[in-house]
CSV table of C-alpha atoms in Angstrom, one decimal:
chain,number,residue,atom,x,y,z
R,1,MET,CA,7.9,9.9,8.5
R,2,PHE,CA,5.6,12.8,7.3
R,3,LYS,CA,2.5,9.7,7.9
R,4,ASN,CA,0.1,12.3,8.9
R,5,ILE,CA,-1.0,14.1,6.2
R,6,ALA,CA,-3.8,16.6,7.3
R,7,ARG,CA,-6.1,19.2,6.0
R,8,ALA,CA,-5.3,22.2,7.4
R,9,ALA,CA,-7.9,24.7,8.9
R,10,MET,CA,-6.0,27.4,9.4
R,11,VAL,CA,-6.1,29.7,5.9
R,12,SER,CA,-3.6,32.4,6.1
R,13,GLY,CA,-3.3,35.3,4.4
R,14,VAL,CA,-2.4,34.1,0.6
R,15,VAL,CA,-4.8,31.7,-0.6
R,16,MET,CA,-4.3,30.3,-4.4
R,17,MET,CA,-7.5,27.9,-5.4
R,18,PRO,CA,-7.9,26.1,-8.2
R,19,VAL,CA,-11.1,27.3,-10.6
R,20,PHE,CA,-13.1,23.9,-12.4
R,21,GLY,CA,-16.0,23.7,-13.4
R,22,ILE,CA,-17.6,27.2,-14.5
R,23,SER,CA,-20.4,27.4,-15.2
R,24,VAL,CA,-21.6,29.5,-18.4
R,25,ALA,CA,-23.0,32.3,-16.1
R,26,GLN,CA,-19.5,32.2,-14.1
R,27,ALA,CA,-17.4,32.1,-17.5
R,28,ALA,CA,-18.8,36.0,-18.1
R,29,ASP,CA,-16.8,36.9,-15.4
R,30,GLU,CA,-12.9,37.6,-15.4
R,31,THR,CA,-10.6,35.3,-13.6
R,32,ARG,CA,-7.6,37.8,-11.4
R,33,GLN,CA,-4.5,37.4,-9.8
R,34,ALA,CA,-3.6,40.2,-7.7
R,35,TRP,CA,-0.3,40.1,-4.8
R,36,ARG,CA,0.4,43.2,-2.6
R,37,LEU,CA,3.7,43.6,-0.8
R,38,PHE,CA,3.3,45.5,2.8
R,39,VAL,CA,7.5,46.6,3.2
R,40,THR,CA,8.4,48.5,6.9
R,41,ASN,CA,10.7,51.1,7.0
R,42,GLN,CA,13.5,50.4,9.3
R,43,GLN,CA,15.2,54.0,9.3
R,44,GLU,CA,11.8,56.3,9.9
R,45,GLY,CA,9.0,53.9,10.7
R,46,GLY,CA,6.0,53.5,8.1
R,47,VAL,CA,5.3,50.8,5.5
R,48,THR,CA,5.1,51.5,1.8
R,49,VAL,CA,2.3,48.8,0.4
R,50,VAL,CA,3.7,47.5,-3.4
R,51,ASP,CA,1.6,46.6,-6.4
R,52,LEU,CA,3.5,43.0,-7.2
R,53,GLU,CA,1.9,43.2,-11.5
R,54,LYS,CA,2.6,46.1,-11.8
R,55,LYS,CA,5.9,46.1,-9.9
R,56,ALA,CA,5.1,49.1,-8.6
R,57,VAL,CA,4.4,50.9,-4.8
R,58,ILE,CA,0.9,52.3,-4.7
R,59,ASP,CA,0.7,53.3,-0.8
R,60,ARG,CA,2.8,54.2,2.2
R,61,PHE,CA,1.3,55.5,6.0
R,62,ASP,CA,3.2,56.5,8.6
R,63,THR,CA,3.3,54.9,11.9
R,64,ALA,CA,4.6,56.2,15.1
R,65,GLY,CA,8.0,54.6,15.4
R,66,TYR,CA,9.4,51.5,13.1
R,67,VAL,CA,7.9,48.3,12.7
R,68,THR,CA,8.3,45.1,15.2
R,69,HIS,CA,5.9,43.2,13.4
R,70,LEU,CA,4.4,43.0,10.5
R,71,VAL,CA,1.4,40.2,11.0
R,72,PRO,CA,-1.6,39.6,8.6
R,73,SER,CA,-4.5,38.2,9.8
R,74,GLU,CA,-5.5,34.0,8.6
R,75,SER,CA,-7.5,36.0,5.9
R,76,GLY,CA,-4.6,38.2,4.5
R,77,LYS,CA,-8.2,41.0,4.6
R,78,THR,CA,-6.3,43.2,7.5
R,79,LEU,CA,-2.1,43.4,9.0
R,80,ALA,CA,-1.6,44.7,12.1
R,81,ALA,CA,1.4,46.8,11.9
R,82,VAL,CA,3.3,46.7,15.9
R,83,GLN,CA,4.9,49.9,16.9
R,84,MET,CA,6.9,47.3,20.2
R,85,ASP,CA,8.7,50.9,21.6
R,86,HIS,CA,5.6,53.5,20.9
R,87,ASP,CA,3.4,52.2,22.7
R,88,ALA,CA,1.0,51.4,20.2
R,89,VAL,CA,-0.4,49.3,17.2
R,90,ALA,CA,-1.6,50.6,13.4
R,91,VAL,CA,-4.2,48.1,11.4
R,92,ILE,CA,-3.6,48.2,7.5
R,93,ASP,CA,-7.0,47.1,5.2
R,94,SER,CA,-5.3,45.4,2.4
R,95,GLY,CA,-7.9,46.0,0.2
R,96,ILE,CA,-7.6,42.4,-1.1
R,97,GLU,CA,-10.5,39.5,0.2
R,98,VAL,CA,-9.8,35.7,-1.7
R,99,PHE,CA,-12.9,33.2,-0.4
R,100,SER,CA,-13.8,30.0,-1.6
R,101,HIS,CA,-16.8,28.9,-3.0
R,102,GLY,CA,-16.0,25.0,-3.1
R,103,ASP,CA,-15.8,24.3,-7.1
R,104,HIS,CA,-13.7,27.9,-7.2
R,105,ALA,CA,-12.5,31.4,-5.6
R,106,ASP,CA,-13.5,35.2,-5.8
R,107,ILE,CA,-11.1,37.8,-5.1
R,108,ASP,CA,-12.1,41.3,-4.3
R,109,ILE,CA,-9.6,43.7,-5.3
R,110,LYS,CA,-10.3,47.6,-3.8
R,111,ASP,CA,-7.7,50.1,-2.2
R,112,VAL,CA,-5.8,50.1,0.4
R,113,THR,CA,-6.3,51.6,3.1
R,114,LEU,CA,-4.9,53.0,7.4
R,115,LEU,CA,-7.9,51.7,9.4
R,116,PRO,CA,-9.1,54.8,11.7
R,117,VAL,CA,-8.2,52.5,14.6
R,118,GLY,CA,-6.3,53.3,17.8
R,119,ILE,CA,-4.7,50.4,19.3
R,120,ASN,CA,-2.2,51.5,22.2
R,121,GLY,CA,-1.4,50.3,25.2
R,122,LYS,CA,2.4,49.3,27.2
R,123,ARG,CA,4.7,47.7,24.7
R,124,PRO,CA,2.9,45.5,22.3
R,125,VAL,CA,5.0,42.5,20.7
R,126,HIS,CA,3.5,39.4,19.9
R,127,ALA,CA,0.1,39.5,18.0
R,128,VAL,CA,-1.2,36.2,16.9
R,129,PRO,CA,-4.5,35.5,14.7
R,130,HIS,CA,-6.7,32.9,14.5
R,131,ASP,CA,-10.3,32.3,14.1
R,132,GLY,CA,-11.1,36.0,12.9
R,133,ALA,CA,-9.1,38.2,15.6
R,134,PHE,CA,-6.0,39.3,16.1
R,135,TYR,CA,-5.2,38.1,20.1
R,136,MET,CA,-2.9,41.2,20.4
R,137,PHE,CA,-0.2,41.1,24.1
R,138,PHE,CA,1.3,43.4,25.5
R,139,ASP,CA,3.7,42.7,28.0
R,140,GLY,CA,4.3,46.2,30.3
R,141,GLU,CA,0.5,45.3,30.7
R,142,GLY,CA,0.5,41.3,31.2
R,143,VAL,CA,-3.1,40.5,28.8
R,144,ALA,CA,-3.9,39.7,25.4
R,145,LYS,CA,-6.4,42.5,24.0
R,146,VAL,CA,-8.2,40.5,22.1
R,147,PHE,CA,-9.7,42.9,18.5
R,148,ASP,CA,-12.5,40.9,16.7
R,149,GLU,CA,-11.7,41.6,12.3
R,150,LYS,CA,-15.0,42.5,11.7
R,151,ASP,CA,-14.7,45.4,14.4
R,152,LEU,CA,-11.7,46.8,13.1
R,153,LEU,CA,-12.4,47.1,9.1
R,154,ALA,CA,-15.7,48.3,10.9
R,155,GLY,CA,-13.3,51.4,12.5
R,156,SER,CA,-14.2,50.3,16.3
R,157,SER,CA,-11.1,48.9,18.3
R,158,ALA,CA,-13.7,48.0,20.9
R,159,HIS,CA,-12.3,44.2,22.9
R,160,GLY,CA,-12.2,41.8,25.2
R,161,ASP,CA,-9.3,40.6,27.3
R,162,VAL,CA,-7.1,37.6,28.3
R,163,LYS,CA,-5.1,38.0,31.0
R,164,ALA,CA,-1.6,36.6,31.9
R,165,THR,CA,-0.1,36.5,36.2
R,166,ALA,CA,1.5,39.2,35.7
R,167,PRO,CA,3.6,41.5,32.7
R,168,HIS,CA,5.8,39.6,31.0
R,169,HIS,CA,6.9,39.4,27.9
R,170,GLY,CA,4.5,36.8,26.9
R,171,VAL,CA,1.4,35.1,24.6
R,172,VAL,CA,-2.2,33.8,24.0
R,173,VAL,CA,-3.4,31.7,21.6
R,174,PRO,CA,-6.8,29.5,21.3
R,175,MET,CA,-7.9,26.5,21.2
R,176,GLY,CA,-11.2,25.7,21.3
R,177,ASP,CA,-12.3,27.4,24.2
R,178,TYR,CA,-9.4,27.5,26.3
R,179,TYR,CA,-6.0,29.6,26.4
R,180,LEU,CA,-2.9,28.2,26.0
R,181,ILE,CA,-1.0,31.7,28.5
R,182,SER,CA,2.4,32.0,28.9
R,183,GLU,CA,3.6,32.2,33.0
R,184,PRO,CA,6.1,34.0,34.1
R,185,ASN,CA,8.6,33.3,36.9
R,186,LEU,CA,8.0,36.1,39.5
R,187,ALA,CA,10.1,33.6,41.9
R,188,VAL,CA,13.1,35.1,40.2
R,189,GLU,CA,14.5,38.8,41.7
R,190,THR,CA,14.6,41.5,38.6
R,191,LYS,CA,16.5,44.9,37.7
R,192,PRO,CA,13.8,47.8,38.1
R,193,GLY,CA,12.1,48.2,34.9
R,194,SER,CA,12.9,44.5,33.5
R,195,LEU,CA,10.1,42.3,33.4
R,196,PRO,CA,10.6,38.6,34.6
R,197,PRO,CA,11.9,35.4,32.7
R,198,ARG,CA,9.4,33.1,31.3
R,199,LEU,CA,8.6,29.8,32.8
R,200,GLY,CA,6.4,27.8,31.3
R,201,LEU,CA,2.6,27.2,29.4
R,202,LYS,CA,-0.6,26.8,31.3
R,203,VAL,CA,-3.9,26.4,30.1
R,204,VAL,CA,-6.9,28.6,30.6
R,205,ASP,CA,-10.8,27.8,31.0
R,206,PRO,CA,-13.4,30.1,29.1
R,207,ALA,CA,-13.8,31.5,32.8
R,208,GLY,CA,-10.1,32.7,33.7
R,209,LYS,CA,-9.6,29.6,35.9
R,210,GLN,CA,-6.1,27.3,35.5
R,211,VAL,CA,-7.0,23.7,34.1
R,212,GLY,CA,-3.8,21.8,35.7
R,213,ASP,CA,-0.7,22.4,36.6
R,214,ILE,CA,1.7,25.2,34.9
R,215,HIS,CA,4.3,22.7,32.4
R,216,THR,CA,7.5,24.0,32.0
R,217,CYS,CA,9.0,25.8,29.0
R,218,THR,CA,11.8,27.5,30.4
R,219,GLY,CA,12.6,31.0,28.4
R,220,LEU,CA,9.2,30.3,25.5
R,221,HIS,CA,9.4,31.7,22.6
R,222,GLY,CA,8.0,31.2,19.0
R,223,GLU,CA,4.7,29.8,18.5
R,224,ALA,CA,3.0,28.2,14.9
R,225,TYR,CA,-0.5,26.0,14.1
R,226,SER,CA,0.2,23.4,12.3
R,227,ALA,CA,-2.9,20.9,11.4
R,228,GLY,CA,-4.3,21.0,14.6
R,229,ILE,CA,-1.2,21.9,17.1
R,230,VAL,CA,0.2,24.4,18.4
R,231,ALA,CA,3.8,24.2,19.1
R,232,PHE,CA,6.2,26.5,20.9
R,233,GLY,CA,10.0,26.8,21.6
R,234,CYS,CA,12.3,25.7,24.7
R,235,LYS,CA,15.3,25.5,26.3
R,236,GLU,CA,14.2,21.8,27.2
R,237,GLY,CA,12.8,21.2,23.6
R,238,VAL,CA,9.0,22.3,21.9
R,239,ILE,CA,6.1,22.1,23.9
R,240,THR,CA,3.0,21.2,21.7
R,241,ALA,CA,-0.3,21.7,22.4
R,242,GLN,CA,-3.8,19.8,20.9
R,243,LEU,CA,-7.6,19.3,21.5
R,244,SER,CA,-9.3,15.7,22.2
R,245,GLY,CA,-12.9,16.2,22.4
R,246,ASN,CA,-14.3,18.5,24.4
R,247,ASP,CA,-11.4,18.4,26.7
R,248,ALA,CA,-9.1,20.8,27.8
R,249,PRO,CA,-5.7,21.1,25.6
R,250,ALA,CA,-3.3,18.3,25.7
R,251,ILE,CA,0.2,19.0,26.5
R,252,LYS,CA,2.9,17.2,25.1
R,253,MET,CA,6.8,18.2,25.6
R,254,LEU,CA,9.2,16.9,23.5
R,255,SER,CA,12.5,17.2,24.4
R,256,TYR,CA,15.7,17.3,22.5
R,257,GLY,CA,17.9,14.8,24.0
R,258,ASP,CA,20.8,13.6,24.3
R,259,ASP,CA,21.0,13.1,20.2
R,260,MET,CA,20.9,17.2,19.8
R,261,PRO,CA,23.8,19.0,19.5
R,262,ASN,CA,23.2,22.1,22.3
R,263,GLY,CA,20.5,24.8,21.0
R,264,ARG,CA,17.6,25.7,21.2
R,265,VAL,CA,14.2,26.4,19.3
R,266,GLY,CA,12.8,30.3,19.4
R,267,HIS,CA,11.3,31.0,15.9
R,268,LEU,CA,8.4,28.2,14.4
R,269,ALA,CA,6.4,28.0,11.3
R,270,GLY,CA,3.5,26.0,11.3
R,271,GLY,CA,3.0,23.7,7.5
R,272,LYS,CA,0.1,24.2,6.2
R,273,ALA,CA,-1.1,21.0,4.4
R,274,MET,CA,1.3,19.0,6.1
R,275,GLN,CA,1.9,18.5,10.4
R,276,PHE,CA,5.0,19.4,11.2
R,277,PHE,CA,6.9,22.8,12.4
R,278,LEU,CA,9.7,24.2,10.9
R,279,GLY,CA,12.6,26.3,13.5
R,280,ASP,CA,16.0,27.8,14.3
R,281,TYR,CA,18.2,25.8,15.7
R,282,GLY,CA,21.5,27.5,17.2
R,283,ALA,CA,22.5,30.1,15.0
R,284,ASP,CA,24.0,27.9,11.8
R,285,LYS,CA,20.5,25.3,11.7
R,286,LEU,CA,17.0,24.5,11.1
R,287,VAL,CA,15.3,21.7,12.1
R,288,VAL,CA,11.5,19.7,11.2
R,289,ILE,CA,9.8,18.7,13.6
R,290,GLU,CA,7.0,16.3,13.5
R,291,PRO,CA,5.3,15.9,16.2
R,292,THR,CA,3.9,12.6,16.1
R,293,GLU,CA,7.0,10.9,15.9
R,294,ASP,CA,9.1,8.7,17.9
R,295,ALA,CA,11.9,10.6,16.6
R,296,PRO,CA,10.3,14.6,16.5
R,297,PHE,CA,13.7,16.3,15.2
R,298,ARG,CA,15.6,16.4,12.0
R,299,LEU,CA,18.3,18.7,11.5
R,300,VAL,CA,19.3,21.1,8.2
R,301,ASP,CA,22.9,22.7,8.3
R,302,LEU,CA,23.6,25.5,6.4
R,303,PRO,CA,26.5,26.9,5.3
R,304,VAL,CA,26.8,30.3,7.5
R,305,ARG,CA,24.8,31.9,10.5
R,306,TYR,CA,20.0,31.8,9.0
R,307,VAL,CA,18.5,35.7,8.4
R,308,HIS,CA,15.4,34.9,7.8
R,309,PHE,CA,13.0,31.5,6.3
R,310,ALA,CA,9.9,30.8,5.5
R,311,LEU,CA,7.4,28.2,4.1
R,312,ASP,CA,5.8,28.1,0.8
R,313,PRO,CA,2.3,27.9,0.7
R,314,ALA,CA,1.9,26.5,-2.6
R,315,GLN,CA,5.2,24.3,-2.4
R,316,VAL,CA,4.3,22.9,0.9
R,317,THR,CA,7.5,20.1,1.3
R,318,ILE,CA,9.9,23.2,0.2
R,319,ALA,CA,11.3,26.1,2.7
R,320,TYR,CA,12.9,29.1,1.6
R,321,VAL,CA,16.1,29.8,4.4
R,322,PHE,CA,18.2,33.1,3.8
R,323,THR,CA,21.6,32.7,5.0
R,324,GLU,CA,24.2,35.9,5.9
R,325,ASP,CA,26.6,34.9,3.2
R,326,GLY,CA,23.5,36.9,0.7
R,327,TYR,CA,22.1,33.2,-0.9
R,328,LEU,CA,18.5,32.3,-0.7
R,329,HIS,CA,18.2,28.6,-0.7
R,330,ALA,CA,15.2,26.4,-1.4
R,331,VAL,CA,14.7,23.1,1.8
R,332,ASP,CA,12.8,20.2,1.0
R,333,VAL,CA,11.0,19.3,5.0
R,334,LEU,CA,10.4,15.8,3.2
R,335,ASP,CA,14.3,14.9,3.5
R,336,GLY,CA,16.0,17.8,4.6
R,337,LYS,CA,18.0,18.5,2.6
R,338,ILE,CA,19.3,22.0,0.3
R,339,VAL,CA,17.7,21.3,-2.9
R,340,ARG,CA,18.7,24.9,-4.3
R,341,SER,CA,20.6,27.5,-4.1
R,342,GLN,CA,21.3,30.8,-5.4
R,343,GLN,CA,23.0,34.7,-5.0
R,344,ILE,CA,20.6,36.4,-4.0
R,345,THR,CA,22.2,40.0,-2.1
R,346,LYS,CA,24.9,40.9,-1.0
R,347,PRO,CA,26.5,39.5,2.4
R,348,TYR,CA,24.9,40.8,5.5
R,349,SER,CA,26.1,39.9,8.7
R,350,LYS,CA,24.2,38.7,12.0
R,351,ASP,CA,26.8,39.9,14.3
R,352,GLY,CA,25.2,43.3,15.5
R,353,HIS,CA,22.4,44.8,17.0
R,354,TRP,CA,19.0,42.5,16.2
R,355,ARG,CA,17.9,45.3,15.2
R,356,ASP,CA,19.5,46.4,12.2
R,357,PRO,CA,17.7,45.6,9.1
R,358,ARG,CA,18.6,42.7,7.2
R,359,PRO,CA,17.0,40.7,4.7
R,360,ARG,CA,13.2,39.5,5.1
R,361,ILE,CA,11.4,36.6,3.3
R,362,ALA,CA,7.9,36.7,1.6
R,363,VAL,CA,6.2,34.0,-0.6
R,364,ALA,CA,3.5,35.4,-2.8
R,365,GLY,CA,2.6,32.5,-5.2
R,366,ASP,CA,4.9,31.8,-8.0
R,367,VAL,CA,7.2,34.8,-6.7
R,368,ILE,CA,9.8,35.3,-3.8
R,369,ALA,CA,10.4,38.6,-2.3
R,370,VAL,CA,13.5,39.8,-0.2
R,371,THR,CA,13.6,42.6,1.1
R,372,ASP,CA,17.7,44.6,0.9
R,373,PRO,CA,17.6,47.0,3.0
R,374,ARG,CA,21.7,48.3,1.9
R,375,GLU,CA,20.1,49.0,-1.6
R,376,HIS,CA,17.0,49.8,-0.7
R,377,LEU,CA,15.7,47.5,-3.0
R,378,VAL,CA,12.7,44.1,-2.4
R,379,ARG,CA,14.3,42.2,-5.4
R,380,LEU,CA,12.0,39.2,-6.6
R,381,VAL,CA,13.1,35.3,-7.7
R,382,ASP,CA,11.5,33.2,-9.3
R,383,ALA,CA,9.7,30.2,-6.1
R,384,LYS,CA,10.7,27.7,-8.5
R,385,SER,CA,14.6,28.0,-10.2
R,386,PHE,CA,15.5,31.0,-8.0
R,387,ALA,CA,15.7,33.5,-11.8
R,388,ASP,CA,15.5,37.2,-11.5
R,389,LYS,CA,12.1,38.5,-11.6
R,390,GLY,CA,13.5,42.6,-11.4
R,391,GLU,CA,13.4,44.1,-9.2
R,392,ILE,CA,11.5,47.5,-7.0
R,393,THR,CA,12.9,50.5,-4.9
R,394,VAL,CA,11.5,51.3,-2.3
R,395,GLU,CA,12.3,54.3,0.2
R,396,GLY,CA,14.4,53.8,3.2
R,397,LEU,CA,15.4,50.4,4.2
R,398,PRO,CA,13.0,48.4,3.8
R,399,PHE,CA,13.3,45.3,6.5
R,400,ASN,CA,9.7,43.6,7.5
R,401,ILE,CA,7.8,42.2,4.8
R,402,VAL,CA,4.5,40.1,3.9
R,403,ALA,CA,2.6,39.4,0.9
R,404,VAL,CA,-1.4,39.1,0.3
R,405,GLY,CA,-3.2,38.0,-2.6
R,406,GLY,CA,-4.1,35.4,-4.5
R,407,SER,CA,-6.1,34.7,-7.1
R,408,GLY,CA,-10.1,33.9,-8.1
R,409,LEU,CA,-13.0,35.0,-10.0
R,410,SER,CA,-13.7,38.7,-10.3
R,411,HIS,CA,-17.3,39.0,-10.3
């Protein structure tokens, strides 16, 4: 297993780079580490910014409504605060830029700012960061609006469009010169005001022409990238796309098969240094997916239902999952086993509305940050030992959380 270890081409908002071979001139520069946590308020909306080193709130930005998705760009320089029910997306300049110079990394640190760009449209949901841009899909319009990060940082909301067949809860993912686009099932009668269900996935060329047939992926949901492969969750299995030379992406369905219990994948995270995906499978299981293996699925049984999970960008074989009994678990994806557990909060039941604020996880270097909405806290835990590293009081009901930062030379 894990035979296909690959260097991931995609750079996330978390960049950790060892510094080697520093010259005499560089030695005068300061090696710095900076991490900021961006935390949404499910009570009144808005995003709170926390300096992790100071363990203090350093800024707060109002939004039109509560933020349903908070998505960092690949570089980590910007974050898209998607407000689904308010037809708006706010964009934040994180104030941190980490970039590689081969033998070392540089870091620039400045104030965090809310960018003066107005992004509006009918029911925005998915924001896919790729190749220096955000592909923001607006369900009510059936179109992905493409915003270049450089334009956003310059205060411009200029964008291109990639259109789907019709409005639906959809997604657009670029792949080479092509686009992977979800396809609605227009043959199904829908109630007034409702959107059609997802039928599958199609490939579109740069001119907007469909390439090949529509690939069945009922209820397509969840998207992730890992080392040259894009994966989506379906009722039938996990569908993958991979480029081959200059040809259109090759599409493959990894069927669940008879050996898997009832369930499906609806949320995915992609490995950065190894080619694999981690997904949910039903309420109380995770699944490790190796797309090039003959038996691609390995289940991870959890003691109770999961609430949230995340991969560790630095410890590349480790994932973290928070379960409704208040426990944080470390999962070794190589063998699919829980290797460490610690109670972090009081229990949070998954019963109730899906929007009810429950803990979320972000990994910031050697620290795991866990939101605890009921106590108005962000709890900090050592990533290796799960030892308590303190807590930060945050206004309102802290919910979604993103960590941006890293280390490097500050010139």
